[in-house]
Every structure is written in C-alpha cells, then in structure tokens.
C-alpha cells in the first residue's frame, strides 16, 4: 500500500582489525495513499569491537524524523541496539543484548510508543564433549505501544506490559541419534490495556520437553510437549 523513494548514504571506517565504525544517513519520501505522503530523514552511528578469543561488542544509535501534512505523521523516533559477549573460558560465555525504541508524536501522548528489551545470560557450550549444552537467561521487557501500533498478531489489541523473565534451556545427547531437550521459564509481569493506566499482575510458568531422533542421513523426527500455567487465572494451557 505504500511506496518509498529514498537516498541512502553511508561510510564504514576500520582503524584496526578489532574496531569498526559506521555512519549512515537516509533521506526520502513515503507515498501513503491512505493518510497522505510524508518525508523521512534518518541518521545512525554505530561501532563494533571483536576479539575472537575473548570478547566482542557492538552498539548502534539511530534518529528518525517523519513529517507530513497530517499531525499524526509528525513523529520523532530514537532507537538503539547493543550486544556484548565475553568468553570466560572455552566452555562458558557471558551474553547480553539490548534493544530500545522510543517514538514521540507531535499530536498526543496517546500515540507515543516505547519499547525496551534487555537480556543477560550464561551459556555452557563445552568444546571437548558437547553432549550437554545449557543457557541461563534473564530478560527485562518494557513494551508500551501506541494506540495505533500494530502488534505481532497483526492487530492493535496487544496490551502494554512490564515483564521480568527467568529461563533455563538444556539439550543432552543420549546417543548419536537421540537428543532430549527441555526449558523452564518464569514470568513476573504486569499488563494493562493500551488506553488504561491500571496495570494488573500476570505471573506464569512455562515448561517444554522435546525429543529429537536422527533417523537417517536426510530424515529427522521430533516430539515436543508444552504447558503454560498462569497463576492469576489458575489455568493450564
């Protein structure tokens, strides 16, 4: 339904084998037959560091300005993505990442959007005997969509939420053909309708069990079972 004509410019600078820097600019116009055309300008700056033996990290910042003939089209957006990985030893590594986005509308606070997801974890991936692999992770999620923001389900009905999630994943090779895996997750959160300032608690437990069977060279079979228990509703799914 929409067409975009834009010019993009960028430069990458690598002063050493460890560091790299990038800068980009995008200027264009979006043709929207429903709400009207609007102009878009976006600028970003990023850097990355990689030491293959010990640690690696990256961060990227972006600012975008949309402006059109309708007030709802005038928005400012700030975004950031970052990640960091540190290998304590050949078997253990620390993992982290961050994704954040904030949109401010010139019309009303109701159209503002806010998203933040931060994760930290430890991964056990042995190099001498990889029969067992583990991942421990904590996730913080703050998702405050605007009134007209479309969610993953294709609608504008998804709620606002602030969540804390703890999870552990494990895979174990029983033999050359059978692998058993499992996951447990605990979510402590509060949710609210997009138009309501009142949040309610939402606590849940998730358990997953999976069995993989490597039948022959080109064929694999798997069986998986999942169950979700919500504390407030006292229901199983």
Coordinates of N, CA and C in Angstrom, one line a residue:
X1 N 0.8 -1.2 0.0 CA 0.0 0.0 0.0 C 0.8 1.3 0.0
X2 N 2.1 1.1 0.4 CA 3.0 2.3 0.5 C 4.2 2.1 -0.4
X3 N 4.7 3.2 -1.0 CA 5.9 3.2 -1.7 C 6.9 4.2 -1.2
X4 N 8.1 3.8 -1.2 CA 9.2 4.7 -0.6 C 10.3 5.0 -1.7
X5 N 10.6 6.2 -1.8 CA 11.8 6.6 -2.7 C 12.8 7.3 -1.8
X6 N 13.9 6.7 -1.6 CA 14.9 7.3 -0.6 C 16.3 7.2 -1.2
X7 N 17.1 8.1 -0.7 CA 18.6 8.1 -1.0 C 19.3 7.7 0.3
X8 N 20.2 6.8 0.3 CA 20.9 6.3 1.5 C 22.4 6.5 1.2
X9 N 23.0 7.0 2.3 CA 24.5 7.3 2.2 C 25.1 6.7 3.5
X10 N 26.3 6.1 3.3 CA 26.9 5.5 4.5 C 28.4 5.4 4.3
X11 N 29.1 5.3 5.4 CA 30.6 5.1 5.4 C 31.0 4.2 6.5
X12 N 31.9 3.3 6.3 CA 32.5 2.4 7.3 C 34.0 2.7 7.4
X13 N 34.4 2.8 8.7 CA 35.8 3.1 8.9 C 36.4 2.0 9.9
X14 N 37.4 1.4 9.4 CA 38.0 0.3 10.2 C 39.5 0.6 10.5
X15 N 39.7 1.3 11.7 CA 41.0 1.7 12.0 C 42.0 0.6 12.4
X16 N 41.4 -0.6 12.7 CA 42.2 -1.7 13.1 C 41.4 -3.0 12.9
X17 N 42.0 -4.1 13.1 CA 41.3 -5.4 12.9 C 40.3 -5.6 14.0
X18 N 40.4 -4.9 15.1 CA 39.5 -5.0 16.2 C 38.2 -4.1 16.1
X19 N 38.4 -2.9 15.6 CA 37.4 -1.9 15.7 C 36.8 -1.6 14.3
X20 N 35.5 -1.2 14.3 CA 34.9 -0.6 13.0 C 33.9 0.4 13.4
X21 N 33.8 1.4 12.6 CA 32.8 2.5 12.9 C 31.9 2.7 11.6
X22 N 30.6 2.9 11.8 CA 29.7 3.2 10.7 C 28.9 4.4 10.9
X23 N 28.6 5.1 9.8 CA 27.7 6.2 9.9 C 26.8 6.2 8.7
X24 N 25.5 6.4 8.8 CA 24.6 6.4 7.7 C 23.6 7.5 7.8
X25 N 23.1 7.9 6.6 CA 22.0 8.9 6.5 C 21.1 8.5 5.4
X26 N 19.8 8.7 5.7 CA 18.7 8.3 4.7 C 17.7 9.4 4.6
X27 N 17.5 9.9 3.3 CA 16.5 11.0 3.1 C 15.6 10.5 2.0
X28 N 14.3 10.6 2.2 CA 13.3 10.1 1.2 C 11.9 10.6 1.5
X29 N 11.0 10.0 0.7 CA 9.6 10.4 0.8 C 8.8 9.1 0.7
X30 N 7.8 8.9 1.6 CA 6.9 7.8 1.7 C 5.6 8.2 1.1
X31 N 5.1 7.5 0.1 CA 3.8 7.7 -0.6 C 2.8 6.9 0.1
X32 N 1.9 7.5 0.9 CA 0.8 6.8 1.6 C -0.5 7.2 1.0
X33 N -1.2 6.4 0.3 CA -2.5 6.8 -0.3 C -3.6 6.9 0.7
X34 N -3.4 6.4 1.9 CA -4.5 6.4 2.9 C -4.4 7.7 3.7
X35 N -3.2 8.0 4.3 CA -3.1 9.1 5.2 C -2.3 10.3 4.6
X36 N -1.8 10.1 3.4 CA -1.1 11.2 2.8 C 0.4 11.0 2.8
X37 N 1.1 11.6 1.9 CA 2.6 11.4 1.8 C 3.3 12.1 2.9
X38 N 4.5 11.6 3.3 CA 5.3 12.3 4.3 C 6.8 12.1 4.0
X39 N 7.6 13.0 4.5 CA 9.0 12.9 4.3 C 9.7 12.2 5.5
X40 N 10.8 11.5 5.2 CA 11.5 10.8 6.3 C 13.0 11.1 6.1
X41 N 13.6 11.4 7.3 CA 15.0 11.6 7.4 C 15.5 10.7 8.6
X42 N 16.6 9.9 8.4 CA 17.1 9.1 9.4 C 18.6 9.1 9.4
X43 N 19.2 9.1 10.6 CA 20.7 9.2 10.8 C 21.1 8.2 11.8
X44 N 22.2 7.5 11.6 CA 22.6 6.5 12.6 C 24.1 6.5 12.7
X45 N 24.6 6.0 13.8 CA 26.0 5.9 14.1 C 26.3 4.7 14.9
X46 N 27.2 3.9 14.5 CA 27.5 2.6 15.3 C 29.0 2.3 15.3
X47 N 29.3 1.4 16.3 CA 30.7 0.9 16.4 C 30.6 -0.5 16.8
X48 N 31.6 -1.3 16.5 CA 31.7 -2.7 16.8 C 33.2 -3.1 17.2
X49 N 33.3 -4.0 18.1 CA 34.6 -4.4 18.6 C 34.6 -6.0 18.6
X50 N 35.6 -6.6 18.1 CA 35.6 -8.1 18.1 C 37.0 -8.6 18.3
X51 N 37.2 -9.3 19.4 CA 38.4 -10.0 19.7 C 38.0 -11.5 19.7
X52 N 38.3 -12.2 18.7 CA 37.7 -13.6 18.5 C 38.0 -14.5 19.7
X53 N 39.1 -14.2 20.4 CA 39.4 -15.2 21.5 C 38.7 -14.9 22.8
X54 N 38.3 -13.6 23.1 CA 37.8 -13.3 24.4 C 36.5 -12.6 24.4
X55 N 36.3 -11.4 23.7 CA 35.1 -10.7 23.8 C 34.8 -9.9 22.5
X56 N 33.5 -9.6 22.4 CA 33.0 -8.8 21.2 C 31.8 -8.0 21.7
X57 N 31.6 -6.9 21.0 CA 30.5 -6.0 21.4 C 30.2 -5.1 20.2
X58 N 29.0 -4.5 20.3 CA 28.5 -3.6 19.3 C 27.4 -2.7 19.8
X59 N 27.3 -1.5 19.2 CA 26.3 -0.6 19.6 C 25.9 0.3 18.4
X60 N 24.6 0.6 18.3 CA 24.2 1.4 17.1 C 23.1 2.3 17.6
X61 N 23.1 3.6 17.3 CA 22.1 4.6 17.6 C 21.5 5.1 16.4
X62 N 20.2 5.4 16.4 CA 19.6 6.0 15.2 C 18.5 7.0 15.6
X63 N 18.4 8.0 14.8 CA 17.3 9.0 15.0 C 16.6 9.2 13.7
X64 N 15.2 9.2 13.7 CA 14.4 9.3 12.5 C 13.4 10.3 12.7
X65 N 13.1 11.1 11.7 CA 12.1 12.2 11.7 C 11.2 12.0 10.6
X66 N 9.9 11.8 10.9 CA 8.9 11.8 9.8 C 8.0 13.0 9.9
X67 N 7.8 13.7 8.8 CA 7.0 14.9 8.8 C 6.1 14.9 7.5
X68 N 4.8 15.2 7.8 CA 3.8 15.3 6.7 C 2.8 16.3 6.9
X69 N 1.7 16.3 6.0 CA 0.7 17.3 6.1 C -0.3 17.0 7.2
X70 N -0.3 15.8 7.8 CA -1.2 15.5 8.9 C -0.4 15.4 10.2
X71 N -1.1 15.9 11.3 CA -0.4 15.9 12.5 C 0.1 14.6 13.0
X72 N -0.7 13.5 12.8 CA -0.3 12.2 13.2 C 0.9 11.7 12.5
X73 N 1.3 12.3 11.4 CA 2.5 11.8 10.7 C 3.8 12.4 11.2
X74 N 3.7 13.4 12.0 CA 4.9 14.1 12.6 C 5.4 13.4 13.8
X75 N 6.4 12.6 13.6 CA 7.0 11.8 14.8 C 8.5 11.8 14.8
X76 N 9.0 11.7 16.0 CA 10.4 11.6 16.2 C 10.7 10.2 16.8
X77 N 11.7 9.5 16.3 CA 12.0 8.1 16.8 C 13.5 8.0 17.1
X78 N 13.8 7.5 18.3 CA 15.1 7.2 18.7 C 15.2 5.7 18.9
X79 N 16.3 5.1 18.4 CA 16.4 3.7 18.5 C 17.9 3.3 18.9
X80 N 18.0 2.2 19.6 CA 19.4 1.7 20.0 C 19.4 0.2 20.0
X81 N 20.4 -0.4 19.5 CA 20.7 -1.8 19.6 C 22.1 -2.0 20.1
X82 N 22.3 -3.0 21.0 CA 23.7 -3.2 21.5 C 23.8 -4.7 21.9
X83 N 25.0 -5.1 21.9 CA 25.3 -6.5 22.4 C 26.7 -6.6 22.9
X84 N 26.9 -7.6 23.8 CA 28.2 -7.8 24.3 C 28.3 -9.3 24.7
X85 N 29.5 -9.9 24.4 CA 29.7 -11.3 24.7 C 31.1 -11.4 25.2
X86 N 31.3 -12.1 26.3 CA 32.6 -12.3 26.9 C 32.8 -13.8 27.2
X87 N 33.9 -14.4 26.7 CA 34.2 -15.8 26.9 C 35.1 -16.0 28.1
X88 N 34.5 -16.5 29.2 CA 35.3 -16.6 30.4 C 36.3 -17.7 30.2
X89 N 36.0 -18.8 29.5 CA 36.9 -19.9 29.1 C 36.3 -20.5 27.9
X90 N 36.9 -21.6 27.4 CA 36.4 -22.2 26.1 C 35.0 -22.8 26.3
X91 N 34.6 -23.0 27.6 CA 33.3 -23.7 27.8 C 32.2 -22.7 28.2
X92 N 32.5 -21.6 28.9 CA 31.5 -20.7 29.4 C 31.6 -19.4 28.8
X93 N 30.5 -18.7 28.5 CA 30.5 -17.4 28.0 C 29.3 -16.6 28.5
X94 N 29.5 -15.3 28.7 CA 28.5 -14.3 29.2 C 27.9 -13.6 28.0
X95 N 26.6 -13.6 27.9 CA 25.9 -13.0 26.8 C 25.0 -11.9 27.2
X96 N 24.9 -10.8 26.4 CA 23.9 -9.7 26.8 C 23.6 -9.0 25.5
X97 N 22.4 -8.4 25.5 CA 21.9 -7.6 24.4 C 20.9 -6.7 24.8
X98 N 20.7 -5.6 24.1 CA 19.7 -4.5 24.4 C 19.1 -4.0 23.1
X99 N 17.8 -3.9 23.1 CA 17.1 -3.3 22.0 C 16.1 -2.2 22.6
X100 N 16.2 -1.0 22.1 CA 15.3 0.0 22.7 C 14.8 0.9 21.5
X101 N 13.6 1.4 21.7 CA 13.0 2.3 20.7 C 12.0 3.2 21.4
X102 N 12.0 4.5 21.1 CA 11.1 5.4 21.6 C 10.6 6.3 20.5
X103 N 9.2 6.4 20.4 CA 8.6 7.3 19.4 C 7.8 8.3 20.0
X104 N 7.9 9.6 19.6 CA 7.2 10.7 20.2 C 6.4 11.4 19.1
X105 N 5.1 11.5 19.2 CA 4.2 12.1 18.3 C 3.9 13.5 18.6
X106 N 3.8 14.4 17.6 CA 3.5 15.8 17.9 C 2.1 16.1 18.2
X107 N 1.2 15.0 18.0 CA -0.2 15.3 18.2 C -0.6 15.0 19.7
X108 N -0.3 13.8 20.2 CA -0.8 13.5 21.5 C 0.1 12.4 22.1
X109 N 0.1 12.4 23.5 CA 0.9 11.4 24.2 C 0.4 10.0 23.9
X110 N -0.9 9.9 23.5 CA -1.5 8.6 23.3 C -0.9 7.8 22.2
X111 N -0.3 8.5 21.2 CA 0.3 7.9 20.1 C 1.8 7.6 20.3
X112 N 2.4 8.0 21.5 CA 3.8 7.7 21.7 C 4.0 6.2 21.9
X113 N 5.1 5.7 21.5 CA 5.5 4.3 21.7 C 6.8 4.1 22.4
X114 N 6.9 3.1 23.2 CA 8.1 2.8 24.0 C 8.4 1.3 24.1
X115 N 9.6 0.9 23.7 CA 10.0 -0.5 23.8 C 11.4 -0.6 24.3
X116 N 11.6 -1.5 25.2 CA 12.9 -1.8 25.8 C 13.0 -3.3 26.1
X117 N 14.0 -4.0 25.6 CA 14.2 -5.4 25.9 C 15.7 -5.6 26.2
X118 N 16.0 -6.0 27.4 CA 17.4 -6.2 27.9 C 17.5 -7.6 28.4
X119 N 18.6 -8.3 27.9 CA 18.8 -9.7 28.3 C 20.3 -9.9 28.7
X120 N 20.5 -10.7 29.8 CA 21.8 -11.2 30.2 C 21.7 -12.7 30.4
X121 N 22.8 -13.4 30.1 CA 22.7 -14.8 30.3 C 24.1 -15.4 30.4
X122 N 24.2 -16.7 30.8 CA 25.4 -17.5 30.8 C 25.1 -18.7 29.9
X123 N 26.0 -19.1 29.0 CA 25.9 -20.2 28.2 C 27.0 -21.2 28.4
X124 N 26.7 -22.5 28.6 CA 27.7 -23.6 28.7 C 27.7 -24.4 27.4
X125 N 28.8 -24.2 26.7 CA 28.9 -24.9 25.4 C 30.3 -25.6 25.4
X126 N 30.5 -26.7 25.9 CA 31.8 -27.3 26.0 C 32.3 -27.7 24.6
X127 N 33.6 -27.5 24.4 CA 34.2 -27.8 23.2 C 34.8 -29.3 23.1
X128 N 35.1 -29.9 24.2 CA 35.7 -31.2 24.2 C 34.6 -32.3 24.2
X129 N 33.5 -32.0 24.9 CA 32.4 -33.0 24.9 C 31.1 -32.2 24.9
X130 N 30.5 -32.1 23.8 CA 29.3 -31.2 23.7 C 28.0 -31.9 23.8
X131 N 28.0 -33.0 24.6 CA 26.7 -33.7 24.8 C 25.7 -32.9 25.6
X132 N 26.2 -32.0 26.5 CA 25.3 -31.2 27.3 C 25.5 -29.7 26.9
X133 N 24.5 -29.0 26.6 CA 24.5 -27.6 26.4 C 23.5 -26.9 27.3
X134 N 23.8 -25.8 27.9 CA 22.9 -25.1 28.9 C 23.0 -23.6 28.5
X135 N 21.8 -22.9 28.8 CA 21.7 -21.5 28.7 C 20.8 -21.0 29.8
X136 N 21.4 -20.1 30.6 CA 20.6 -19.4 31.7 C 20.5 -18.0 31.3
X137 N 19.2 -17.4 31.4 CA 19.0 -16.1 30.9 C 17.9 -15.3 31.7
X138 N 18.2 -14.0 31.9 CA 17.2 -13.1 32.5 C 16.8 -12.1 31.4
X139 N 15.5 -11.8 31.3 CA 15.1 -10.8 30.3 C 14.2 -9.8 31.0
X140 N 14.4 -8.5 30.7 CA 13.5 -7.5 31.2 C 12.9 -6.9 29.9
X141 N 11.6 -6.7 30.0 CA 10.8 -6.2 28.8 C 9.9 -5.1 29.3
X142 N 10.0 -4.0 28.6 CA 9.1 -2.9 28.8 C 8.5 -2.5 27.5
X143 N 7.2 -2.9 27.2 CA 6.6 -2.7 25.9 C 5.4 -1.8 26.1
X144 N 5.4 -0.6 25.7 CA 4.4 0.4 25.8 C 4.0 0.9 24.4
X145 N 3.2 0.1 23.7 CA 2.8 0.5 22.3 C 1.9 1.7 22.3
X146 N 1.9 2.4 21.2 CA 0.9 3.5 21.0 C -0.4 2.9 20.6
X147 N -1.4 3.8 20.6 CA -2.8 3.3 20.3 C -3.0 2.7 19.0
X148 N -2.2 3.1 18.0 CA -2.4 2.6 16.6 C -1.3 1.7 16.2
X149 N -0.4 1.3 17.1 CA 0.7 0.4 16.7 C 0.3 -1.0 16.5
X150 N 0.6 -1.6 15.4 CA 0.2 -3.0 15.1 C 1.2 -3.9 15.7
X151 N 0.6 -4.9 16.4 CA 1.5 -5.9 17.1 C 1.8 -7.1 16.3
X152 N 2.5 -8.1 16.9 CA 2.9 -9.3 16.1 C 1.8 -10.1 15.6
X153 N 0.6 -9.9 16.2 CA -0.6 -10.7 15.7 C -1.4 -10.0 14.6
X154 N -0.8 -8.8 14.1 CA -1.5 -8.1 13.1 C -2.6 -7.2 13.5
X155 N -2.8 -7.0 14.8 CA -3.9 -6.1 15.3 C -3.3 -5.1 16.2
X156 N -4.2 -4.2 16.7 CA -3.8 -3.2 17.7 C -4.3 -3.5 19.1
X157 N -4.6 -4.8 19.4 CA -5.2 -5.3 20.6 C -4.1 -5.7 21.7
X158 N -2.9 -5.9 21.3 CA -1.9 -6.3 22.3 C -1.7 -5.3 23.4
X159 N -1.6 -5.8 24.6 CA -1.5 -4.9 25.8 C -0.2 -4.3 26.0
X160 N -0.1 -3.3 26.9 CA 1.1 -2.8 27.4 C 1.6 -3.8 28.5
X161 N 2.9 -3.9 28.7 CA 3.4 -4.8 29.7 C 4.8 -4.4 30.2
X162 N 5.1 -4.8 31.4 CA 6.4 -4.7 32.0 C 6.7 -6.1 32.6
X163 N 7.7 -6.8 32.1 CA 7.9 -8.2 32.5 C 9.3 -8.5 32.9
X164 N 9.5 -9.4 33.8 CA 10.8 -10.0 34.2 C 10.7 -11.5 33.9
X165 N 11.6 -12.0 33.2 CA 11.5 -13.4 32.7 C 12.9 -14.1 33.1
X166 N 12.8 -15.2 33.8 CA 13.9 -16.1 34.1 C 13.7 -17.4 33.3
X167 N 14.8 -17.9 32.7 CA 14.6 -19.1 31.9 C 15.9 -19.9 31.9
X168 N 15.8 -21.2 31.7 CA 16.9 -22.1 31.6 C 16.6 -23.1 30.5
X169 N 17.5 -23.3 29.5 CA 17.4 -24.2 28.4 C 18.5 -25.3 28.5
X170 N 18.2 -26.5 28.2 CA 19.2 -27.6 28.2 C 18.9 -28.6 27.1
X171 N 20.0 -29.0 26.5 CA 20.0 -30.1 25.5 C 21.0 -31.2 25.9
X172 N 20.6 -32.4 25.8 CA 21.6 -33.5 26.1 C 21.5 -34.6 25.1
X173 N 22.6 -35.0 24.5 CA 22.6 -36.1 23.6 C 22.7 -37.4 24.3
X174 N 21.6 -38.2 24.2 CA 21.6 -39.5 24.8 C 22.5 -40.5 24.0
X175 N 22.5 -40.3 22.7 CA 23.5 -41.1 21.9 C 23.6 -40.3 20.5
X176 N 24.1 -41.0 19.5 CA 24.3 -40.3 18.2 C 23.0 -40.0 17.5
X177 N 21.9 -40.6 17.9 CA 20.6 -40.4 17.2 C 19.6 -39.7 18.1
X178 N 19.7 -39.7 19.4 CA 18.6 -39.2 20.2 C 19.2 -38.0 21.1
X179 N 18.4 -36.9 21.1 CA 18.7 -35.8 21.9 C 17.5 -35.3 22.6
X180 N 17.6 -35.2 23.9 CA 16.5 -34.7 24.7 C 16.8 -33.3 25.2
X181 N 15.7 -32.4 25.1 CA 15.9 -31.1 25.5 C 14.7 -30.6 26.4
X182 N 15.0 -29.5 27.1 CA 13.9 -29.0 28.0 C 14.2 -27.5 28.3
X183 N 13.1 -26.9 28.7 CA 13.1 -25.5 29.0 C 12.1 -25.2 30.1
X184 N 12.6 -24.3 31.0 CA 11.7 -23.8 32.1 C 11.8 -22.3 32.1
X185 N 10.6 -21.6 32.1 CA 10.6 -20.2 32.2 C 9.6 -19.7 33.2
X186 N 10.0 -18.6 33.9 CA 9.1 -18.0 34.9 C 9.0 -16.5 34.5
X187 N 7.8 -16.1 34.4 CA 7.5 -14.7 34.1 C 6.7 -14.0 35.2
X188 N 7.3 -12.9 35.6 CA 6.6 -12.0 36.6 C 6.4 -10.7 35.9
X189 N 5.1 -10.3 35.7 CA 4.9 -9.1 34.9 C 3.6 -8.5 35.3
X190 N 3.3 -7.3 34.8 CA 2.1 -6.6 35.0 C 1.7 -6.0 33.6
X191 N 0.4 -6.1 33.3 CA -0.1 -5.8 32.0 C -1.3 -4.8 32.1
X192 N -1.6 -4.1 31.0 CA -2.7 -3.1 31.0 C -3.1 -2.9 29.6
X193 N -4.4 -2.6 29.5 CA -4.9 -2.2 28.2 C -4.2 -0.9 27.7
X194 N -4.2 -0.7 26.4 CA -3.4 0.4 25.8 C -4.0 1.8 26.3
X195 N -5.3 1.8 26.5 CA -6.0 3.1 26.9 C -6.2 3.2 28.4
X196 N -5.7 2.2 29.2 CA -5.9 2.3 30.6 C -4.6 2.4 31.4
X197 N -4.6 3.3 32.4 CA -3.4 3.4 33.3 C -3.3 2.4 34.4
X198 N -4.3 1.5 34.5 CA -4.3 0.5 35.5 C -3.7 -0.8 35.1
X199 N -2.6 -1.2 35.8 CA -1.9 -2.5 35.5 C -2.4 -3.6 36.4
X200 N -2.4 -4.8 35.9 CA -2.7 -6.0 36.7 C -1.6 -7.0 36.6
X201 N -1.5 -7.8 37.7 CA -0.4 -8.8 37.7 C -0.6 -9.9 36.7
X202 N 0.4 -10.4 36.2 CA 0.4 -11.6 35.3 C 1.6 -12.4 35.5
X203 N 1.4 -13.5 36.2 CA 2.5 -14.4 36.5 C 2.3 -15.8 35.9
X204 N 3.4 -16.3 35.3 CA 3.2 -17.6 34.5 C 4.4 -18.4 34.6
X205 N 4.2 -19.8 34.5 CA 5.3 -20.7 34.4 C 5.1 -21.5 33.1
X206 N 6.3 -21.7 32.4 CA 6.3 -22.4 31.1 C 7.3 -23.6 31.2
X207 N 6.8 -24.8 30.8 CA 7.7 -25.9 30.7 C 7.6 -26.6 29.4
X208 N 8.8 -26.9 28.8 CA 8.8 -27.5 27.5 C 9.8 -28.7 27.5
X209 N 9.3 -29.8 26.9 CA 10.2 -31.0 26.8 C 10.2 -31.4 25.3
X210 N 11.3 -31.8 24.8 CA 11.5 -32.1 23.4 C 12.4 -33.3 23.2
X211 N 12.1 -34.2 22.2 CA 12.9 -35.3 21.9 C 13.2 -35.3 20.4
X212 N 14.4 -35.3 20.0 CA 14.8 -35.3 18.6 C 15.4 -36.7 18.3
X213 N 15.0 -37.3 17.1 CA 15.5 -38.5 16.7 C 16.1 -38.4 15.3
X214 N 17.4 -38.6 15.1 CA 18.0 -38.6 13.8 C 17.9 -39.9 13.2
X215 N 16.9 -40.1 12.3 CA 16.6 -41.4 11.8 C 17.6 -41.9 10.8
X216 N 17.8 -41.2 9.7 CA 18.8 -41.5 8.7 C 19.5 -40.1 8.3
X217 N 20.3 -40.2 7.3 CA 21.1 -39.0 6.9 C 20.2 -37.8 6.6
X218 N 19.1 -38.0 5.9 CA 18.3 -36.8 5.5 C 16.9 -36.7 6.2
X219 N 16.7 -37.5 7.2 CA 15.4 -37.5 7.9 C 15.6 -37.4 9.4
X220 N 14.8 -36.5 10.0 CA 14.8 -36.4 11.5 C 13.3 -36.3 11.9
X221 N 13.1 -36.8 13.1 CA 11.8 -36.7 13.7 C 11.9 -36.1 15.1
X222 N 10.8 -35.4 15.5 CA 10.8 -34.8 16.8 C 9.5 -34.8 17.5
X223 N 9.5 -34.8 18.8 CA 8.2 -34.7 19.5 C 8.4 -33.7 20.6
X224 N 7.4 -32.8 20.8 CA 7.6 -31.7 21.8 C 6.3 -31.6 22.5
X225 N 6.4 -31.3 23.8 CA 5.2 -31.0 24.7 C 5.5 -29.7 25.4
X226 N 4.4 -28.9 25.5 CA 4.5 -27.6 26.2 C 3.3 -27.4 27.1
X227 N 3.6 -26.8 28.2 CA 2.5 -26.5 29.2 C 2.8 -25.1 29.8
X228 N 1.7 -24.3 29.9 CA 1.8 -23.0 30.5 C 0.8 -22.8 31.6
X229 N 1.2 -22.4 32.7 CA 0.3 -22.2 33.9 C 0.3 -20.7 34.3
X230 N -0.8 -20.1 34.3 CA -1.0 -18.7 34.7 C -1.5 -18.7 36.1
X231 N -0.8 -18.0 37.0 CA -1.1 -18.0 38.4 C -2.4 -17.3 38.7
X232 N -2.6 -16.1 38.1 CA -3.8 -15.4 38.5 C -5.1 -16.0 38.0
X233 N -5.1 -16.6 36.9 CA -6.3 -17.3 36.3 C -6.4 -18.8 36.8
X234 N -5.2 -19.3 37.3 CA -5.1 -20.7 37.7 C -5.6 -21.6 36.6
X235 N -5.0 -21.4 35.4 CA -5.4 -22.2 34.2 C -4.1 -22.8 33.6
X236 N -4.3 -24.0 33.0 CA -3.2 -24.7 32.3 C -3.5 -24.6 30.8
X237 N -2.5 -24.5 30.0 CA -2.6 -24.5 28.6 C -1.6 -25.5 28.0

